Backbone as JSON Lines, residues from 0, in Angstrom:
{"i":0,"aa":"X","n":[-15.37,-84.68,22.55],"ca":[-16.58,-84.36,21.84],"c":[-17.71,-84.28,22.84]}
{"i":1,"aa":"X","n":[-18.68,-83.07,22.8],"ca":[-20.0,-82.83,23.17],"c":[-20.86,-83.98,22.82]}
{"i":2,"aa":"X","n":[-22.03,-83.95,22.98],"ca":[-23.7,-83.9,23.1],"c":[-23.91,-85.53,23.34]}
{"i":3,"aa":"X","n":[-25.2,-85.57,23.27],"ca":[-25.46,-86.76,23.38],"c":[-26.51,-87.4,22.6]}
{"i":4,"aa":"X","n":[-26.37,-87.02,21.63],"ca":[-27.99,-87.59,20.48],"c":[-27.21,-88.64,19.92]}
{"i":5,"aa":"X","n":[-27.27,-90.02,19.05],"ca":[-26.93,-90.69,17.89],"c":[-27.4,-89.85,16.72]}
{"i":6,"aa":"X","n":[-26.32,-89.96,16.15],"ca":[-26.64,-89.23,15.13],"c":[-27.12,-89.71,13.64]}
{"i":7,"aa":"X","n":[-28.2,-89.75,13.18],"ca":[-28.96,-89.93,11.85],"c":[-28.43,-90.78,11.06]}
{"i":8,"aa":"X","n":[-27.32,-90.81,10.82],"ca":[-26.89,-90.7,9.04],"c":[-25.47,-91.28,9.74]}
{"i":9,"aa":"X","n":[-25.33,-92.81,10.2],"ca":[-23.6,-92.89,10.55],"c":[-22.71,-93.05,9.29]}
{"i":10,"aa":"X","n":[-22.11,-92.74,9.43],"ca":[-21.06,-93.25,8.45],"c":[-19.96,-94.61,8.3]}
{"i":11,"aa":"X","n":[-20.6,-95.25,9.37],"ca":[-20.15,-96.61,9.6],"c":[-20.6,-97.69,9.15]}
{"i":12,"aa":"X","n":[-21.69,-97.42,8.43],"ca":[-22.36,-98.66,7.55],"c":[-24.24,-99.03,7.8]}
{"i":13,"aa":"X","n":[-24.48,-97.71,8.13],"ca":[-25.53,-97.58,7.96],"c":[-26.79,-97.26,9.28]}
{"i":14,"aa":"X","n":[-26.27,-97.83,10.8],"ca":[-26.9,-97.99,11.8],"c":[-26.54,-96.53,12.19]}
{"i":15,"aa":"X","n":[-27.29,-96.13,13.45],"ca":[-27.17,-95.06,14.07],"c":[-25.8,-94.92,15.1]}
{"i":16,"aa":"X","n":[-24.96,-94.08,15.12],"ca":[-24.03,-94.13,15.92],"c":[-24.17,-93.4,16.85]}
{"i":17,"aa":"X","n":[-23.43,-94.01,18.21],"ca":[-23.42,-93.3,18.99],"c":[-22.01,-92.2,19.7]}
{"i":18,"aa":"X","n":[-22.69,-91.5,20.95],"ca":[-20.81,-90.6,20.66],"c":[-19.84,-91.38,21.0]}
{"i":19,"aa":"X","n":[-20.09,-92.27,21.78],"ca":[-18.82,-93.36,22.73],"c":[-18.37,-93.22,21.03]}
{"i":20,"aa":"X","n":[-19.1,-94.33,20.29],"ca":[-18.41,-95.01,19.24],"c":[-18.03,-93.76,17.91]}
{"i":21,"aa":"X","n":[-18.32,-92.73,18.19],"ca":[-18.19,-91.89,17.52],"c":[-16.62,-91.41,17.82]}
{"i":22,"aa":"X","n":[-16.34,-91.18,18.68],"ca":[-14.87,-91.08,19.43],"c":[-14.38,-92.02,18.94]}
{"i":23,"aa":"X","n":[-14.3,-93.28,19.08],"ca":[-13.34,-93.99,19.32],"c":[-13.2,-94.44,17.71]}
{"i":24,"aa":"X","n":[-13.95,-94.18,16.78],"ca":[-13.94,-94.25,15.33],"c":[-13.3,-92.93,14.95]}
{"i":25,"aa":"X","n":[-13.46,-91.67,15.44],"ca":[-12.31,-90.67,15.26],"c":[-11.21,-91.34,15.6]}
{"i":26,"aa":"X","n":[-10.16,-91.25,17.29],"ca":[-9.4,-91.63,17.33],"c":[-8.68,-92.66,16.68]}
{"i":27,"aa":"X","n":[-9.29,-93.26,16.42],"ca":[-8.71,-94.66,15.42],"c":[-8.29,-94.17,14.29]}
{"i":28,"aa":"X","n":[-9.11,-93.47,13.69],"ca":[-9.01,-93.21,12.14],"c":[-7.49,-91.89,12.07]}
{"i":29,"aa":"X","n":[-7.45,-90.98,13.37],"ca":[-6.59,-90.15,12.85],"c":[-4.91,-90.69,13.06]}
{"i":30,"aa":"X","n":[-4.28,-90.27,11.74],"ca":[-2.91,-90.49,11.01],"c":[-2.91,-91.59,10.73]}
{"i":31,"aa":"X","n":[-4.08,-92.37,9.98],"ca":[-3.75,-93.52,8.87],"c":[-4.19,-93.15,7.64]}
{"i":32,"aa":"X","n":[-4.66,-91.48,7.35],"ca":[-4.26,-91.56,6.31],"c":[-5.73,-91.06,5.42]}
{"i":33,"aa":"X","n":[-6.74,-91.68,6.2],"ca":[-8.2,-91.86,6.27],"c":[-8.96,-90.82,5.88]}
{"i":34,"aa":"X","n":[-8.15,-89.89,4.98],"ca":[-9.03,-88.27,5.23],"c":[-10.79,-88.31,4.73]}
{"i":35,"aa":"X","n":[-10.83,-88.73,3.86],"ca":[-12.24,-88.8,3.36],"c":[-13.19,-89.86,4.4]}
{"i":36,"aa":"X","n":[-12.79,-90.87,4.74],"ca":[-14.2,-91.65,6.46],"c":[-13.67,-90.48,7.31]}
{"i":37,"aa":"X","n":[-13.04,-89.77,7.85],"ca":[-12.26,-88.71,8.54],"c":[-13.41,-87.63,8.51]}
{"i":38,"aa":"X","n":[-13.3,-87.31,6.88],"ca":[-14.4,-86.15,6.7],"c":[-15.3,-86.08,7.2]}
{"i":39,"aa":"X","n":[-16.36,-87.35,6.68],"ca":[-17.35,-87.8,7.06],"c":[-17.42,-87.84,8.57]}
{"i":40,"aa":"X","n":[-16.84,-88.99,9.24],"ca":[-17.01,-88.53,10.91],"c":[-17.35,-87.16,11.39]}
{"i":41,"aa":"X","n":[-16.49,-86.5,11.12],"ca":[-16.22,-85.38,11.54],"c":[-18.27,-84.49,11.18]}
{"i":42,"aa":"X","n":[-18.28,-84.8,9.67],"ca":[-19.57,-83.95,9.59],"c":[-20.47,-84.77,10.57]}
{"i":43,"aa":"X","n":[-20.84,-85.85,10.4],"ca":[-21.8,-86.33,12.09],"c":[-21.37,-85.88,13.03]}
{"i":44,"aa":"X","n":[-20.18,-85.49,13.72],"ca":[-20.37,-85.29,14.66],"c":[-20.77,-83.86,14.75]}
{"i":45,"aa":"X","n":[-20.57,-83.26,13.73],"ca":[-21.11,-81.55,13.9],"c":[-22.51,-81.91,13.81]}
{"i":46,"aa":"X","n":[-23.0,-82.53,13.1],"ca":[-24.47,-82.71,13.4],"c":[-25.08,-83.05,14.28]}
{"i":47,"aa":"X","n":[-24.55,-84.02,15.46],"ca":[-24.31,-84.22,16.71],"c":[-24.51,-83.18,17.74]}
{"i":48,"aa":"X","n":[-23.99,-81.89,17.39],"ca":[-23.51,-80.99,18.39],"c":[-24.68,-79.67,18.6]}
{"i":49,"aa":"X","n":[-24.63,-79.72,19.82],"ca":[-25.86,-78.86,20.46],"c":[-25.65,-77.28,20.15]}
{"i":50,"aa":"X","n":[-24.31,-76.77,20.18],"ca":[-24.16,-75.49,19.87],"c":[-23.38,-75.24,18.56]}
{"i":51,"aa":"X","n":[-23.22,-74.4,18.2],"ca":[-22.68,-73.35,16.71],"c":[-21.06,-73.89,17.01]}
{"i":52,"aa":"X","n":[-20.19,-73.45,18.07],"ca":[-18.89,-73.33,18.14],"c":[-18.07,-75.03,18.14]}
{"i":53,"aa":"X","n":[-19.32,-75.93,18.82],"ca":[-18.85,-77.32,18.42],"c":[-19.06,-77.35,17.03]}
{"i":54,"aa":"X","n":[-20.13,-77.24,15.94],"ca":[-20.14,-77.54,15.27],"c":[-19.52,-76.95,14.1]}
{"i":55,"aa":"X","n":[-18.71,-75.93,14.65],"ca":[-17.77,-75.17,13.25],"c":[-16.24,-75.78,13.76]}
{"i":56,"aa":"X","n":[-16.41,-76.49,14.85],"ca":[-15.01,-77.34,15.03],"c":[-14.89,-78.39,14.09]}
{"i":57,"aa":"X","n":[-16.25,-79.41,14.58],"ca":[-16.15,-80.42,13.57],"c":[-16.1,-80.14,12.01]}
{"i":58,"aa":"X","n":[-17.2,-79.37,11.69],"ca":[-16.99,-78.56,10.19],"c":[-15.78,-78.41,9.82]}
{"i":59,"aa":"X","n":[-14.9,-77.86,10.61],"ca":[-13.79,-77.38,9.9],"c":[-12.66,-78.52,9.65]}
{"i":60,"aa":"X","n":[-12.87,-79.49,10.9],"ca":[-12.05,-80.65,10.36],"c":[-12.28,-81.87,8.94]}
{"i":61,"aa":"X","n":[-13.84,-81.45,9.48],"ca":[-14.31,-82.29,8.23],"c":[-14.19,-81.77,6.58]}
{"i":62,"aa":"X","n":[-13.65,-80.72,6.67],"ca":[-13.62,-79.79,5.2],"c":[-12.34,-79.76,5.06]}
{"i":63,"aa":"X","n":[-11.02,-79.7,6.19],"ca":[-10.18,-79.71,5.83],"c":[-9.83,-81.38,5.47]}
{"i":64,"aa":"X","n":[-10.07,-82.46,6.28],"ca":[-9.95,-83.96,5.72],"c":[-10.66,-83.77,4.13]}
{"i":65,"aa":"X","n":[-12.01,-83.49,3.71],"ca":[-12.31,-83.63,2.65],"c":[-11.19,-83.02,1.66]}
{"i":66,"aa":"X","n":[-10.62,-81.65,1.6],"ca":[-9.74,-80.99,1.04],"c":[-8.48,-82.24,0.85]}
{"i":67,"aa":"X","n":[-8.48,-82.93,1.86],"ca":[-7.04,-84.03,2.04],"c":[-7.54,-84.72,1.33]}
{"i":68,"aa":"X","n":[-8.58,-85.11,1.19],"ca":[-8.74,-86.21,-0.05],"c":[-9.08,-86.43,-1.54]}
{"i":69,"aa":"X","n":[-9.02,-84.67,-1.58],"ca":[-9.54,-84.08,-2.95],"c":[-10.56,-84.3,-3.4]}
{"i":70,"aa":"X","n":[-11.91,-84.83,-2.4],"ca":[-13.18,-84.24,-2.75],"c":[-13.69,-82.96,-2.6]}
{"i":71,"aa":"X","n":[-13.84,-82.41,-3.93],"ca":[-14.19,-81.12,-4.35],"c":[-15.75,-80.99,-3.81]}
{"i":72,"aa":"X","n":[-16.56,-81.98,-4.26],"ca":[-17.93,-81.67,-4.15],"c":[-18.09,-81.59,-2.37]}
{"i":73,"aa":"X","n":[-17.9,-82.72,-1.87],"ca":[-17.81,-82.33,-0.33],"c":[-17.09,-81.34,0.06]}
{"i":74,"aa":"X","n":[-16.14,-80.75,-0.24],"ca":[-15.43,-79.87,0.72],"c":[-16.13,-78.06,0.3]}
{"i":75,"aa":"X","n":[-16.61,-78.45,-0.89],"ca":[-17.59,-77.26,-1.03],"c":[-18.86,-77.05,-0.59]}
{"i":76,"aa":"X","n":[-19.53,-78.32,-0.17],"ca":[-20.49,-78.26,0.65],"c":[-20.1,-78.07,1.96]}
{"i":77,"aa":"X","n":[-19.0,-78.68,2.3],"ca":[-19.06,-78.6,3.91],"c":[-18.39,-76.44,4.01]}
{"i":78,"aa":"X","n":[-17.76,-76.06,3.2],"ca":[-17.81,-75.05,3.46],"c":[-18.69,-73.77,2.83]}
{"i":79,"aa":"X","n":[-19.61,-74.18,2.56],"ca":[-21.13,-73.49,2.48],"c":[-21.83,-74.12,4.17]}
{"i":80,"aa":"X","n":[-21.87,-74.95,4.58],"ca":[-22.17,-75.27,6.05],"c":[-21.16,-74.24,6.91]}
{"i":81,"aa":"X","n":[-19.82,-74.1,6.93],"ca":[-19.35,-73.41,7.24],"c":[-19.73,-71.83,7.46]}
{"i":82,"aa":"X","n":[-19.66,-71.53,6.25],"ca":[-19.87,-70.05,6.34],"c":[-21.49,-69.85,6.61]}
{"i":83,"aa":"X","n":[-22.09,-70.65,6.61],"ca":[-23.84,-70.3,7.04],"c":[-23.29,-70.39,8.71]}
{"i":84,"aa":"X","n":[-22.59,-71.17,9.39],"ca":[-22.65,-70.95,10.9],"c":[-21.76,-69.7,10.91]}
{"i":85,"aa":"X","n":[-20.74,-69.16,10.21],"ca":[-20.03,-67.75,10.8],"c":[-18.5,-68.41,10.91]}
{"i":86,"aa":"X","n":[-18.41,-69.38,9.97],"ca":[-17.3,-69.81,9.99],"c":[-16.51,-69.66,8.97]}
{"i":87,"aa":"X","n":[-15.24,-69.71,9.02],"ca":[-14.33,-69.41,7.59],"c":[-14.17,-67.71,7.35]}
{"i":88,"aa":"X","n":[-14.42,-67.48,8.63],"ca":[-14.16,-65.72,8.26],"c":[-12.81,-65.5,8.56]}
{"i":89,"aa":"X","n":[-12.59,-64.35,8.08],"ca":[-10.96,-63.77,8.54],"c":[-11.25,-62.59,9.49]}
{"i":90,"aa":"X","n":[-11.89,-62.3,10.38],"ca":[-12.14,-61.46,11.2],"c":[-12.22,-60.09,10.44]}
{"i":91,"aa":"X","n":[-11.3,-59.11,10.63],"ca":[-11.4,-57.81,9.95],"c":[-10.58,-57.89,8.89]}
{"i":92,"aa":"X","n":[-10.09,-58.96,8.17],"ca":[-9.19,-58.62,7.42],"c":[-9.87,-57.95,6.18]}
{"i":93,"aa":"X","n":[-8.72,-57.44,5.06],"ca":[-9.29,-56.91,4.49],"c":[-9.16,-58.42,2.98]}
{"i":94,"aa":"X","n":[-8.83,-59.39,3.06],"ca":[-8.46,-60.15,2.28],"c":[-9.86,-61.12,1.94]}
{"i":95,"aa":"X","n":[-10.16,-61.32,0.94],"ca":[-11.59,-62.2,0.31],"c":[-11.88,-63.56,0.76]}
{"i":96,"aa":"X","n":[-12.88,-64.14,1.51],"ca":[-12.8,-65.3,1.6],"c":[-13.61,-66.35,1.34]}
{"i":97,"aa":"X","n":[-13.47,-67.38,1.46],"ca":[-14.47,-68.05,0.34],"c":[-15.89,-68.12,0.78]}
{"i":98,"aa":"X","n":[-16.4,-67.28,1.89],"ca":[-17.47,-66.99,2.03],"c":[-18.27,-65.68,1.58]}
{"i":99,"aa":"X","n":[-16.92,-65.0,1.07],"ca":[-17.71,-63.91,-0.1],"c":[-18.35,-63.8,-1.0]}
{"i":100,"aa":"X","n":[-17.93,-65.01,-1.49],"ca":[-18.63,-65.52,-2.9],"c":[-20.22,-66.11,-2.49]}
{"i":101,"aa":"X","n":[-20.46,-66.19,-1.32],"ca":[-21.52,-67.19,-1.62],"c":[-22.77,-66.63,-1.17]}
{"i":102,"aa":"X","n":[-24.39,-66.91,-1.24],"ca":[-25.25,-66.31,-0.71],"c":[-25.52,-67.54,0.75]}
{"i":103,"aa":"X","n":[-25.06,-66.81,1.51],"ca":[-25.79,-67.49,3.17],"c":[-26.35,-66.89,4.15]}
């Protein structure tokens, strides 16, 4: 993981996190299962991130963990964040994607 700000809003219980501990609260958390604190991480750290292409990394993990945990309301927000950075496209395809539907 990029940048170096703490980011706002931790998801660890309230204090500001930083990236050391931001890492090592990813690593920990992945394959126990964790998808929804997973999600969450993941959206700080896109908020975290200085450019577009970090932050449609984290986005995308964090939407697919939300999807793993069957939060609907988050995983539809995080992919309206998505498709406002240029993410969730299918390049030229000719197939619909869920950024068609939306105004961004």
């Amino acid at each position: 993981m990029t940048g170096s700000q703490a980011a706002s809003a931790d998801r660890l219980g309230g204090d500001p996190i930083d990236r050391a501990e931001l890492d090592v609260a990813l690593k920990a958390l992945h394959g126990t299962g964790a998808a929804g604190e997973l999600s969450r991480l993941h959206e700080t750290a896109a908020e975290m991130m200085a450019d577009s292409a970090s932050r449609r990394f984290h986005l995308t993990h964090a939407w697919v963990f939300a999807l793993e945990a069957g939060d609907v309301e988050r995983s539809n927000s995080l992919e309206a964040k998505l498709c406002a950075l240029g993410g969730l496209s299918n390049g030229q395809s000719r197939q619909q994607t869920p950024c068609d539907d939306m105004d961004v």
